[in-house]
GROMACS .gro file of N, CA and C in nm:
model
  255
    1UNK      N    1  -0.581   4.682   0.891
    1UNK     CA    2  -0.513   4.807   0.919
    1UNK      C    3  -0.614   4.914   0.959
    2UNK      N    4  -0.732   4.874   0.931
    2UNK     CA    5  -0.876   5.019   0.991
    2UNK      C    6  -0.814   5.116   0.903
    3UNK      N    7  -0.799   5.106   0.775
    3UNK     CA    8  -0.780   5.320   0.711
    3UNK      C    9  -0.834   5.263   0.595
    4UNK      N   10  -0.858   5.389   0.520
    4UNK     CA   11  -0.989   5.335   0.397
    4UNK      C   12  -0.870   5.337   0.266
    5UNK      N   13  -0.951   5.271   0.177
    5UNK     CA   14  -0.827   5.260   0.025
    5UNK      C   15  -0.777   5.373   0.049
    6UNK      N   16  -0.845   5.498   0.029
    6UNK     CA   17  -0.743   5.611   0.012
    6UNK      C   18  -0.642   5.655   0.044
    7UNK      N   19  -0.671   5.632   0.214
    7UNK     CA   20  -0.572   5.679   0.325
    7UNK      C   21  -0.428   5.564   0.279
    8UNK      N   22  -0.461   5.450   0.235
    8UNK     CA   23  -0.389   5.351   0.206
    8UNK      C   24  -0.298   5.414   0.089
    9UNK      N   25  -0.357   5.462  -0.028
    9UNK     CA   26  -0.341   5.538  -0.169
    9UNK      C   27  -0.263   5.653  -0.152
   10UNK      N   28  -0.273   5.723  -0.034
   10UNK     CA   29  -0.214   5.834  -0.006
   10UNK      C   30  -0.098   5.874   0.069
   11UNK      N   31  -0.046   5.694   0.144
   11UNK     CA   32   0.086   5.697   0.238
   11UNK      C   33   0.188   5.645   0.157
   12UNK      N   34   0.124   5.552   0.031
   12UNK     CA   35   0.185   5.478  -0.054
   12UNK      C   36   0.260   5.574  -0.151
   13UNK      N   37   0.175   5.706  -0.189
   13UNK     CA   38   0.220   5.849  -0.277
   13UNK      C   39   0.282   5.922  -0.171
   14UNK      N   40   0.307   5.937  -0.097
   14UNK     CA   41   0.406   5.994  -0.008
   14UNK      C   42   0.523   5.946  -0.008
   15UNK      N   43   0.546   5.783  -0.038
   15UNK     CA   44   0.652   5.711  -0.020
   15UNK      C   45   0.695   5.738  -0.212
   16UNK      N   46   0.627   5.768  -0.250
   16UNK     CA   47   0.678   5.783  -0.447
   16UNK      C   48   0.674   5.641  -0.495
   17UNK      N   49   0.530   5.550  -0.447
   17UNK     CA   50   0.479   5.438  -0.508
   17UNK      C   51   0.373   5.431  -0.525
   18UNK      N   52   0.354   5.351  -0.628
   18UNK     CA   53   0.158   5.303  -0.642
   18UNK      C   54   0.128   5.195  -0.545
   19UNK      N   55  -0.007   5.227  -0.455
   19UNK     CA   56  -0.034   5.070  -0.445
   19UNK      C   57  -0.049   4.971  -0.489
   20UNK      N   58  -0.155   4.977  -0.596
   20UNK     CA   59  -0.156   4.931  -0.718
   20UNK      C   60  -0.053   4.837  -0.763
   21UNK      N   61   0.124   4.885  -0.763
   21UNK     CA   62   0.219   4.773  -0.789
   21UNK      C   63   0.261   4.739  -0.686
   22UNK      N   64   0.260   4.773  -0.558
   22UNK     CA   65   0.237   4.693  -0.458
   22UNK      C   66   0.188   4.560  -0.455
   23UNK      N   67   0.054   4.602  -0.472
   23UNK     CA   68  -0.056   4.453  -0.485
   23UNK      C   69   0.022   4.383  -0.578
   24UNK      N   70   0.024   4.442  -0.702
   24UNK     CA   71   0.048   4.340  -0.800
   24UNK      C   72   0.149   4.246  -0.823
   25UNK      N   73   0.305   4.342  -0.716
   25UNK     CA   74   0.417   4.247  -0.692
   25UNK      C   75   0.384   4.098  -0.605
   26UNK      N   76   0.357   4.184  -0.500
   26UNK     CA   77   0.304   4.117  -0.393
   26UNK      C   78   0.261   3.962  -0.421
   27UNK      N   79   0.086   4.006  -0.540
   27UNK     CA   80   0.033   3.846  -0.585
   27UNK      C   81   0.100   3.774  -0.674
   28UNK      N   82   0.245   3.881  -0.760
   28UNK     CA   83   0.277   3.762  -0.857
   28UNK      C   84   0.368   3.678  -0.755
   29UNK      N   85   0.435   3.732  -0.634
   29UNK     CA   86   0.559   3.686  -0.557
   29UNK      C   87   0.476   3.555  -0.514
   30UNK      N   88   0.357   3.549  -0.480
   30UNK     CA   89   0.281   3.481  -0.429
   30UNK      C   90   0.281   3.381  -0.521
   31UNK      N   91   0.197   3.393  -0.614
   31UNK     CA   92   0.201   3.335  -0.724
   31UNK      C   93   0.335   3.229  -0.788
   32UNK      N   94   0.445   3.279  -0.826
   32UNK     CA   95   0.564   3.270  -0.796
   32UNK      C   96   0.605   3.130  -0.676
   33UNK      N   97   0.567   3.176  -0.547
   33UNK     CA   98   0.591   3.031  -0.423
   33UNK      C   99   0.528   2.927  -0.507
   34UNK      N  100   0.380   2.957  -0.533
   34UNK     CA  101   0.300   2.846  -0.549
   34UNK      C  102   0.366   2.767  -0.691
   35UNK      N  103   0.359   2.807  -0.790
   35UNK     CA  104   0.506   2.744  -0.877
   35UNK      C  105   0.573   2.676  -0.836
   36UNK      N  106   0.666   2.706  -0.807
   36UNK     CA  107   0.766   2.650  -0.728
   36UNK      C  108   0.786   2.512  -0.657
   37UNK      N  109   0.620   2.520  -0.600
   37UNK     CA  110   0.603   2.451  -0.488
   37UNK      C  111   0.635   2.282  -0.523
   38UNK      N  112   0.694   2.265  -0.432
   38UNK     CA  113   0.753   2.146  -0.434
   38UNK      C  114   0.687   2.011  -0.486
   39UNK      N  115   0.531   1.977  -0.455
   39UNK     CA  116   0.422   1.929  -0.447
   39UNK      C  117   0.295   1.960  -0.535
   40UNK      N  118   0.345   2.089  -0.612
   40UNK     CA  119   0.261   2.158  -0.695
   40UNK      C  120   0.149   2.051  -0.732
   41UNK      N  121   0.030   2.156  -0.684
   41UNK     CA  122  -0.133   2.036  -0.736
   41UNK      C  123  -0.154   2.122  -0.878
   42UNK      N  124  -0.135   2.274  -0.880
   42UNK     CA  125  -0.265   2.375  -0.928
   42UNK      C  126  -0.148   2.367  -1.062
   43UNK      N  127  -0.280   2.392  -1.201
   43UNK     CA  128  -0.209   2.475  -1.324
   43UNK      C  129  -0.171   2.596  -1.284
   44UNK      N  130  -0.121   2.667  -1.403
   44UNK     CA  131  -0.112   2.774  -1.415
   44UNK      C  132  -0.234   2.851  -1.418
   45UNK      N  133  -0.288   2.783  -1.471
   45UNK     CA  134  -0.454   2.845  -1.503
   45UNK      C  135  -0.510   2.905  -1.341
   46UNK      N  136  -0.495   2.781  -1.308
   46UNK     CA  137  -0.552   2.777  -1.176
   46UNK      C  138  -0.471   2.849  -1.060
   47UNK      N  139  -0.344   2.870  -1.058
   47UNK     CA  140  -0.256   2.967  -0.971
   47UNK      C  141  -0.312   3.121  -1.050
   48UNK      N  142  -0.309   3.165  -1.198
   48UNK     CA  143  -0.334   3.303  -1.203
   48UNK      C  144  -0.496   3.313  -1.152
   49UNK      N  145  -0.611   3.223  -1.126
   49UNK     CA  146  -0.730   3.257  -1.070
   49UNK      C  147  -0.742   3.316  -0.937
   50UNK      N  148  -0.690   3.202  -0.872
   50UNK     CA  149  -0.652   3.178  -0.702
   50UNK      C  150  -0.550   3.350  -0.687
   51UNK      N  151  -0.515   3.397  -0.742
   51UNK     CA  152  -0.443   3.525  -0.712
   51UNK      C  153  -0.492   3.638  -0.801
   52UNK      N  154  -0.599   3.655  -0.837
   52UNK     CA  155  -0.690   3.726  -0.881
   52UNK      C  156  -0.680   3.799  -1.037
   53UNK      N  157  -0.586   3.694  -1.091
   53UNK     CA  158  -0.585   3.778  -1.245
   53UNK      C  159  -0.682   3.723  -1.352
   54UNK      N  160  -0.709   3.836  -1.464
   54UNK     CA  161  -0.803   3.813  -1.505
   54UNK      C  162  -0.846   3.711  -1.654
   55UNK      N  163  -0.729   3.625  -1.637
   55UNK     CA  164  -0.708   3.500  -1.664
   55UNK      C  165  -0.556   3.464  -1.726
   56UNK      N  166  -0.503   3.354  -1.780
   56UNK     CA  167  -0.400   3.301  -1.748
   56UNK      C  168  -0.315   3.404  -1.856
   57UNK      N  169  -0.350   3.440  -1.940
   57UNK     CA  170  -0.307   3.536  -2.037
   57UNK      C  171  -0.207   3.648  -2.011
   58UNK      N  172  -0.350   3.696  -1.849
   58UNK     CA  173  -0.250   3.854  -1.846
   58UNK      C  174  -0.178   3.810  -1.721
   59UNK      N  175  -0.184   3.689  -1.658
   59UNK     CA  176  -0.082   3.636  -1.573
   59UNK      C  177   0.034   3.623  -1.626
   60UNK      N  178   0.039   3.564  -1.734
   60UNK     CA  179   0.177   3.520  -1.815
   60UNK      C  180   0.212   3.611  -1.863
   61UNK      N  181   0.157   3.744  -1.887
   61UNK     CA  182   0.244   3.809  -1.935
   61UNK      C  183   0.307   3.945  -1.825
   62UNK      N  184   0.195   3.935  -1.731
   62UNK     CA  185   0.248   4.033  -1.629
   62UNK      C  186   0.370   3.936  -1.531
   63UNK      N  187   0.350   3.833  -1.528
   63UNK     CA  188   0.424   3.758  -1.459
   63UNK      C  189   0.605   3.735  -1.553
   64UNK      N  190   0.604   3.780  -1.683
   64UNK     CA  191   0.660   3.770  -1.761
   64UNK      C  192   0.782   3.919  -1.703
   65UNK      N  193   0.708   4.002  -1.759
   65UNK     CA  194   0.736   4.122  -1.740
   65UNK      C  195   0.798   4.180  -1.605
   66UNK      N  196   0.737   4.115  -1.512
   66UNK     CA  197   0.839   4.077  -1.348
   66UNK      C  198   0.948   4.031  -1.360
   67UNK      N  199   0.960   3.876  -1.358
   67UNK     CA  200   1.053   3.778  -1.400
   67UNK      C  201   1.109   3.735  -1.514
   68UNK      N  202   1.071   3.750  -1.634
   68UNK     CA  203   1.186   3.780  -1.733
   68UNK      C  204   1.116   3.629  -1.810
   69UNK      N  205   1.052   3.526  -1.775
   69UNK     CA  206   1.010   3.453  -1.836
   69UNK      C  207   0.895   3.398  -1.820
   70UNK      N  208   0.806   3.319  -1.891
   70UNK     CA  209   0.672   3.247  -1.857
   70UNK      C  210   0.704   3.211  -1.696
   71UNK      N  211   0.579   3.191  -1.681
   71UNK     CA  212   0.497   3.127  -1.573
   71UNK      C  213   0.526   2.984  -1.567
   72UNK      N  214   0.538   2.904  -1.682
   72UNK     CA  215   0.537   2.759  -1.746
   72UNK      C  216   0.675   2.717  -1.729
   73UNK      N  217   0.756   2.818  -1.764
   73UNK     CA  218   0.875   2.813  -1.788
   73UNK      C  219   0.999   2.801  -1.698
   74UNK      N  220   0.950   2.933  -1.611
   74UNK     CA  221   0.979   2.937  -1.461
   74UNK      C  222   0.944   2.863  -1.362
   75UNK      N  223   0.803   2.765  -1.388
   75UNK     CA  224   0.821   2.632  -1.300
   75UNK      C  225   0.894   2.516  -1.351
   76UNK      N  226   0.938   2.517  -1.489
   76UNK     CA  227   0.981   2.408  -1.560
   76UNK      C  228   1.141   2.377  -1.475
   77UNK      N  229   1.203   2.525  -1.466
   77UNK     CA  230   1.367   2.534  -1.513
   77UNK      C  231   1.355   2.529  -1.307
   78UNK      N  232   1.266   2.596  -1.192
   78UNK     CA  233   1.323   2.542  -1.079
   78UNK      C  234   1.253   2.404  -1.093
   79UNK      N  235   1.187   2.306  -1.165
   79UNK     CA  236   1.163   2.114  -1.128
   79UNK      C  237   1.312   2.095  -1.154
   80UNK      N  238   1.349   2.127  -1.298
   80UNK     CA  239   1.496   2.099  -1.321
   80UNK      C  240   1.641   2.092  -1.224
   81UNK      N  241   1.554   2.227  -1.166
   81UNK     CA  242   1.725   2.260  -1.042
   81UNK      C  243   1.692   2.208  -0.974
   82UNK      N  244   1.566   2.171  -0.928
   82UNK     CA  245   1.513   2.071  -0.771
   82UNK      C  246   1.576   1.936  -0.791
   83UNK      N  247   1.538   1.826  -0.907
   83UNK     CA  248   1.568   1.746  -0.970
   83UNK      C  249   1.738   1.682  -0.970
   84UNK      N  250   1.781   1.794  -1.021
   84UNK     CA  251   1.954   1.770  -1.001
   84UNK      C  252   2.034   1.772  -0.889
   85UNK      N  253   1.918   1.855  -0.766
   85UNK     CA  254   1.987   1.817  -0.619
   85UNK      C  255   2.007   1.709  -0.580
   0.00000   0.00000   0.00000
């Protein structure tokens, strides 16, 4: 985009948001696909690294606090719905 954090920091407070939860939606949504994923290789461990949290702890619980349940949990219950198709 060429504009510096700030300018970034400062269109985002114009709009009456943080970037900050921007990002952070953003990597759990991310986070989130990779779950999901049909083929899944990575732990959990290893999906909250790869998306920059500062280990599986505050993934699970920020990821919690989004979606309403674990990380573990929420890949468990879509294998289940995949499964029964």
């Amino acid at each position: 985009m060429n504009v510096s954090p700030r300018t970034l920091q400062r269109a985002f407070a114009r709009e009456g948001r943080a970037l900050s939860n921007y990002i952070r939606r953003r990597r759990l949504e991310e986070a989130c696909r990779e779950l999901v994923a049909p083929h899944r290789r990575m732990t959990v461990t290893e999906i909250a690294a790869r998306w920059q949290f500062a280990d599986s702890g505050h993934f699970a619980r920020a990821f919690r606090k989004y979606y309403g349940r674990t990380p573990t949990d929420y890949a468990a219950t879509a294998a289940r719905e995949t499964d029964a198709t």
